[in-house]
Amino acid sequence: MAGEPATMSVEVPMWRALTGYRVLTLAYAIGLFLFAYGDYGRPAVGVAYLGALTAWTAWTFRAVSGAERCTAGFLVADVVMGVAGIALSPVADPGNAVGPTLPSIWVAGSVLGVALKGGWRWGGTAAVVVGVANFVEDGDYSGMMLHNVVLVCLAAITIGYVVEVARASERTLAKALRIEAATRERERLARDIHDSVLQVLAMVQRRGTEIGGEAAELGLLAGAQERALRALVGAAGPGAAEAAPPAEADLRALLAGAVGTGERVTFAGPGGPVLLPAAQVRELTAAVAAALDNVRRHAGETASAWILLEDEPDEVLVTVRDDGPGIPEGRLAAAEAEGRLGAALSIRGRLVELGGSAAWVSVPGQGTEVELRVPKGARV
């Protein structure tokens, strides 16, 4: 996202370290072999294996440069390469004159690669596999061998766990950066609205009052919309993100100001404010506006509408009733099937997202009533 600070994954230096580790431990294994070359009963076996290990390390150099290149197939083959070297050690040294195995500590790099890619569980599993191979090769199950195996297991589990924690932290950071960017964009839009739309609405209200007549009614509507928009901008404007509790808005004021205007729309509600999370208030207001729009569309401009807001202990109930001709039975389902989703999306969809419900009660010739219920503390 534009404007986000560049970040480097904590895994990157770990993969770089693993790449260097494989090269250095390969050189170490070759040096040990050359130092004890004369003690091997079949040195040709060691030469062949270390030559293959050198070619494998060079060929797979890029495979351990990052998690995206390090595939599960490569990791399995890498562990097999190390275990094969352990298994070939008694063949190259039948008299057990040389202590270290042919791959020596190179094989620990395979285990660490599994831990970096798959986490501590897979890393521990790979360490156990390599440990069992070492025990079988050692034969006498010495204390030093057990010590080395336990160290490799602990290293794999620790590194795998650290990587898992780092990945979770990076996901949390990325989410925080997205929220921060969205907050900045919201604040920018709030400023733009304040500098343009609100000023226009205020001017329309002022000029409509001066002109009078039908323009005065238009001015009243513009004033109501300005008050409603100012309330929403204030709820989502600068500083809202820093507040500990979610921003709240007065549902009663918004319904009375935004949709409870006009000669044929009557609003009734509690005497005091009805405070709810701003996002919840916004969705409820939009649903009520959609219900009033349906009244104008289907009941006609001469139909009257009543909005009743009830603030109950556990929920908020908003009822929109009109005196129109009513809705024929099955009409809502038919409209939804035809792709006309005003009621389904604009009203019911919003309420479902809030954890509430929307219900229609209609009697032909006696009007329609829409009940919008939202439990307090619902998700927003």
XYZ file of C-alpha atoms in Angstrom:
380
model
C 0.000 0.000 0.000
C 1.292 3.403 -0.911
C 2.728 5.382 1.919
C 3.496 2.388 4.143
C 7.021 2.198 5.522
C 9.205 -0.499 4.034
C 9.820 -3.422 6.362
C 12.184 -6.397 6.135
C 11.095 -9.763 7.426
C 12.997 -11.045 10.424
C 13.395 -14.333 8.523
C 15.657 -12.790 5.873
C 18.830 -12.664 8.020
C 18.075 -16.168 9.314
C 17.984 -17.586 5.795
C 21.190 -15.727 4.944
C 22.832 -17.188 8.030
C 21.676 -20.679 7.036
C 23.185 -20.228 3.569
C 26.525 -19.294 5.089
C 26.265 -22.111 7.630
C 25.881 -24.743 4.910
C 28.948 -23.500 3.041
C 31.133 -23.251 6.156
C 30.076 -26.646 7.545
C 30.698 -28.246 4.161
C 34.256 -26.887 4.250
C 34.571 -28.148 7.834
C 33.396 -31.667 6.892
C 35.836 -31.784 3.973
C 38.661 -30.591 6.246
C 37.919 -33.298 8.838
C 37.878 -35.941 6.152
C 41.201 -34.831 4.666
C 42.798 -34.638 8.116
C 41.813 -38.255 8.878
C 42.096 -39.515 5.289
C 44.643 -42.193 6.126
C 42.461 -43.661 8.885
C 39.567 -44.476 6.570
C 39.392 -48.080 5.408
C 37.531 -47.093 2.231
C 38.379 -43.438 1.615
C 36.955 -43.633 -1.910
C 33.462 -43.871 -0.405
C 34.073 -40.668 1.548
C 35.488 -38.898 -1.512
C 32.431 -39.867 -3.572
C 29.975 -38.775 -0.916
C 31.659 -35.454 -0.131
C 31.917 -34.723 -3.837
C 28.176 -35.327 -4.169
C 27.535 -33.216 -1.048
C 29.574 -30.357 -2.494
C 27.654 -30.494 -5.761
C 24.335 -30.648 -3.865
C 25.224 -27.677 -1.667
C 26.252 -25.585 -4.672
C 23.233 -26.610 -6.743
C 20.762 -25.825 -3.951
C 22.462 -22.602 -2.849
C 19.489 -20.443 -3.867
C 16.967 -22.876 -2.365
C 17.936 -21.767 1.145
C 17.991 -18.054 0.376
C 14.345 -17.560 1.361
C 11.178 -19.321 2.476
C 9.507 -18.897 -0.924
C 12.323 -20.837 -2.674
C 12.718 -23.477 0.035
C 10.159 -26.101 -0.979
C 9.030 -29.126 0.993
C 10.535 -31.432 -1.647
C 13.932 -29.807 -1.304
C 13.848 -30.067 2.500
C 13.046 -33.786 2.362
C 15.859 -34.372 -0.142
C 18.246 -32.299 1.975
C 17.540 -34.351 5.103
C 17.895 -37.556 3.080
C 21.278 -36.303 1.818
C 22.476 -35.818 5.388
C 21.096 -39.140 6.638
C 22.693 -40.907 3.651
C 26.081 -39.499 4.648
C 25.580 -40.746 8.216
C 24.638 -44.193 6.911
C 27.700 -44.309 4.603
C 30.116 -43.351 7.411
C 30.620 -46.944 8.717
C 31.053 -48.097 5.111
C 33.882 -45.606 4.566
C 35.277 -46.305 8.062
C 34.581 -50.012 8.804
C 37.057 -50.044 11.660
C 35.436 -47.039 13.368
C 38.786 -45.317 13.531
C 37.315 -41.884 12.791
C 34.812 -40.335 15.185
C 32.813 -37.808 13.127
C 30.405 -38.902 10.425
C 31.054 -37.927 6.811
C 28.673 -34.909 6.764
C 29.631 -33.985 10.345
C 27.718 -30.884 11.519
C 26.540 -30.066 7.964
C 23.479 -32.208 8.595
C 22.309 -29.786 11.300
C 21.754 -27.222 8.520
C 19.124 -29.512 6.996
C 17.298 -29.650 10.312
C 17.477 -25.871 10.760
C 16.112 -25.377 7.230
C 13.065 -27.480 8.119
C 12.589 -25.448 11.311
C 12.800 -22.125 9.459
C 10.300 -23.239 6.834
C 7.828 -25.303 8.824
C 8.132 -24.141 12.427
C 9.179 -25.877 15.610
C 7.082 -29.036 15.178
C 8.541 -29.970 11.803
C 11.998 -28.858 12.937
C 11.793 -31.134 15.976
C 10.640 -34.027 13.782
C 13.592 -33.598 11.418
C 15.966 -33.417 14.390
C 14.603 -36.713 15.721
C 15.086 -38.382 12.326
C 18.709 -37.232 12.137
C 19.240 -38.175 15.794
C 17.977 -41.726 15.235
C 20.305 -42.052 12.221
C 23.247 -40.935 14.367
C 22.361 -43.388 17.134
C 22.141 -46.263 14.647
C 25.509 -45.300 13.132
C 27.170 -44.850 16.532
C 26.074 -48.251 17.763
C 27.072 -47.852 21.400
C 24.708 -44.950 22.154
C 27.406 -42.904 23.888
C 26.657 -39.977 26.169
C 28.390 -37.565 23.806
C 26.153 -38.707 20.958
C 23.043 -38.161 23.094
C 24.348 -34.729 24.062
C 24.793 -33.713 20.414
C 21.378 -35.014 19.378
C 19.636 -33.139 22.211
C 21.432 -29.921 21.260
C 20.277 -30.212 17.639
C 16.692 -30.895 18.756
C 16.671 -27.906 21.097
C 18.162 -25.641 18.424
C 15.562 -26.730 15.844
C 12.634 -26.297 18.239
C 13.874 -22.911 19.475
C 14.509 -21.485 16.013
C 11.214 -22.859 14.699
C 9.312 -21.288 17.587
C 11.059 -17.936 17.135
C 10.155 -17.954 13.445
C 6.503 -18.708 14.187
C 6.340 -15.853 16.707
C 8.076 -13.514 14.246
C 5.615 -14.381 11.490
C 2.654 -13.738 13.792
C 4.170 -10.387 14.811
C 4.704 -9.401 11.183
C 1.077 -10.222 10.353
C -0.050 -8.075 13.281
C 2.216 -5.229 12.154
C 0.929 -5.447 8.588
C -2.663 -5.280 9.842
C -1.817 -2.267 12.014
C -0.228 -0.515 9.034
C -3.334 -1.153 6.927
C -5.564 0.231 9.686
C -3.325 3.276 10.026
C -3.446 3.920 6.282
C -7.238 3.521 6.266
C -7.497 5.943 9.185
C -5.413 8.530 7.353
C -7.590 8.136 4.261
C -10.755 8.489 6.357
C -9.411 11.649 7.932
C -8.558 13.037 4.509
C -12.083 12.328 3.261
C -13.515 13.911 6.418
C -11.505 17.057 5.727
C -12.653 17.112 2.100
C -16.287 16.687 3.161
C -15.935 19.427 5.728
C -14.349 21.805 3.216
C -16.809 21.155 0.365
C -20.033 19.239 0.953
C -20.837 20.703 4.379
C -20.217 24.222 3.141
C -22.523 23.664 0.157
C -25.282 22.264 2.370
C -24.950 25.218 4.736
C -25.188 27.635 1.803
C -28.278 25.854 0.419
C -29.942 26.067 3.843
C -29.150 29.762 4.176
C -30.244 30.691 0.657
C -33.384 28.564 0.874
C -34.439 30.331 4.058
C -33.873 33.698 2.419
C -35.854 32.841 -0.745
C -38.752 31.131 1.032
C -41.471 28.984 -0.517
C -40.403 25.606 -1.871
C -36.773 26.709 -1.560
C -37.289 27.005 2.200
C -38.312 23.341 2.370
C -35.236 22.437 0.350
C -33.181 24.508 2.814
C -34.635 22.587 5.747
C -33.699 19.274 4.121
C -30.185 20.550 3.407
C -29.846 21.662 7.034
C -30.926 18.247 8.300
C -28.450 16.514 6.002
C -25.699 18.877 7.125
C -26.339 18.066 10.793
C -26.382 14.340 10.101
C -23.207 14.504 8.045
C -21.433 16.592 10.664
C -22.316 13.988 13.288
C -20.871 11.180 11.177
C -17.751 13.158 10.294
C -17.242 13.975 13.959
C -17.578 10.305 14.893
C -15.047 9.153 12.286
C -12.837 12.204 12.128
C -9.354 12.962 13.481
C -8.649 11.528 16.891
C -11.255 8.758 16.671
C -8.631 6.100 16.092
C -6.748 7.094 19.233
C -9.800 6.884 21.542
C -9.892 3.800 23.729
C -13.613 2.946 23.303
C -15.273 2.864 19.837
C -16.653 6.224 18.671
C -20.338 6.641 19.484
C -23.108 8.584 17.817
C -26.650 9.508 18.795
C -29.051 7.385 16.753
C -32.005 9.507 17.870
C -30.439 12.742 16.601
C -29.475 11.221 13.266
C -32.887 9.674 12.629
C -34.665 12.863 13.651
C -32.365 15.071 11.566
C -31.542 12.918 8.556
C -34.733 10.981 7.842
C -37.340 12.392 10.205
C -37.934 15.486 8.110
C -40.691 16.507 5.726
C -44.389 17.073 6.121
C -45.316 13.391 5.622
C -42.607 11.805 7.811
C -43.085 11.766 11.580
C -40.427 10.705 14.050
C -40.943 9.592 17.652
C -38.278 8.429 20.065
C -36.929 8.631 23.597
C -36.406 12.000 25.207
C -32.667 11.453 25.659
C -29.912 10.385 23.273
C -29.557 6.786 22.112
C -25.804 6.251 21.945
C -24.455 3.377 19.870
C -21.167 2.722 18.028
C -20.909 5.162 15.106
C -20.606 2.412 12.499
C -23.735 0.729 13.871
C -25.642 4.029 13.837
C -24.529 4.673 10.271
C -25.821 1.298 9.054
C -29.119 1.626 10.920
C -29.667 5.129 9.513
C -28.953 3.877 6.010
C -31.428 1.014 6.464
C -34.136 3.421 7.646
C -33.411 5.697 4.683
C -33.792 2.709 2.354
C -37.129 1.843 3.992
C -38.373 5.438 3.496
C -37.204 5.327 -0.102
C -39.327 2.213 -0.584
C -42.305 4.111 0.846
C -41.822 6.915 -1.688
C -41.345 4.479 -4.556
C -44.149 2.057 -3.868
C -46.657 3.908 -1.677
C -46.454 7.197 -3.565
C -45.485 10.751 -2.698
C -48.755 11.287 -0.837
C -48.196 8.412 1.599
C -47.334 9.236 5.187
C -44.581 7.480 7.150
C -43.884 7.149 10.868
C -40.541 6.304 12.445
C -40.545 4.958 15.996
C -37.265 4.495 17.885
C -37.356 2.347 21.032
C -34.326 2.054 23.306
C -34.772 -1.224 25.168
C -32.349 -2.703 27.742
C -30.873 -5.340 25.422
C -31.652 -4.040 21.956
C -32.657 -1.084 19.842
C -35.847 -1.315 17.797
C -36.612 1.006 14.899
C -40.021 0.718 13.255
C -40.889 2.344 9.935
C -44.613 2.298 9.129
C -46.568 3.792 6.238
C -50.225 4.081 5.223
C -49.714 2.917 1.660
C -51.432 0.074 -0.188
C -49.273 -2.601 1.447
C -47.137 -5.318 -0.091
C -48.851 -8.242 -1.820
C -47.988 -11.641 -0.366
C -44.829 -13.082 -1.920
C -43.832 -9.788 -3.555
C -40.569 -9.417 -1.597
C -39.397 -12.917 -2.521
C -40.353 -12.346 -6.145
C -38.485 -9.035 -6.268
C -35.363 -10.678 -4.844
C -35.613 -13.458 -7.414
C -35.866 -10.844 -10.171
C -32.631 -9.243 -8.975
C -34.264 -6.235 -7.331
C -32.351 -6.426 -4.068
C -33.271 -3.152 -2.355
C -34.903 -4.783 0.648
C -32.555 -7.756 0.719
C -29.302 -5.798 0.588
C -30.037 -2.245 1.686
C -32.134 -3.263 4.681
C -31.907 -6.926 5.654
C -28.239 -7.253 4.633
C -27.206 -4.343 6.821
C -29.095 -5.680 9.827
C -27.666 -9.189 9.443
C -24.133 -7.767 9.371
C -24.904 -6.019 12.653
C -26.165 -9.242 14.215
C -29.771 -8.063 14.076
C -32.832 -8.742 11.971
C -35.347 -7.064 9.694
C -38.995 -8.116 9.430
C -41.856 -6.884 7.231
C -45.504 -6.872 8.300
C -47.902 -5.796 5.587
C -51.666 -5.930 5.190
C -53.041 -5.074 1.708
C -54.798 -1.726 1.892
C -53.491 -0.920 5.368
C -49.812 -0.145 4.777
C -46.493 -1.751 5.621
C -44.427 -1.920 8.774
C -40.679 -2.683 8.849
C -39.116 -3.696 12.160
C -35.350 -3.299 12.492
C -33.844 -4.934 15.582
C -30.193 -4.667 16.644
C -28.901 -6.124 19.907
C -26.714 -3.800 21.940
C -23.073 -4.696 21.706
C -23.627 -6.205 18.257
C -20.676 -6.533 15.917
C -19.969 -3.592 13.613
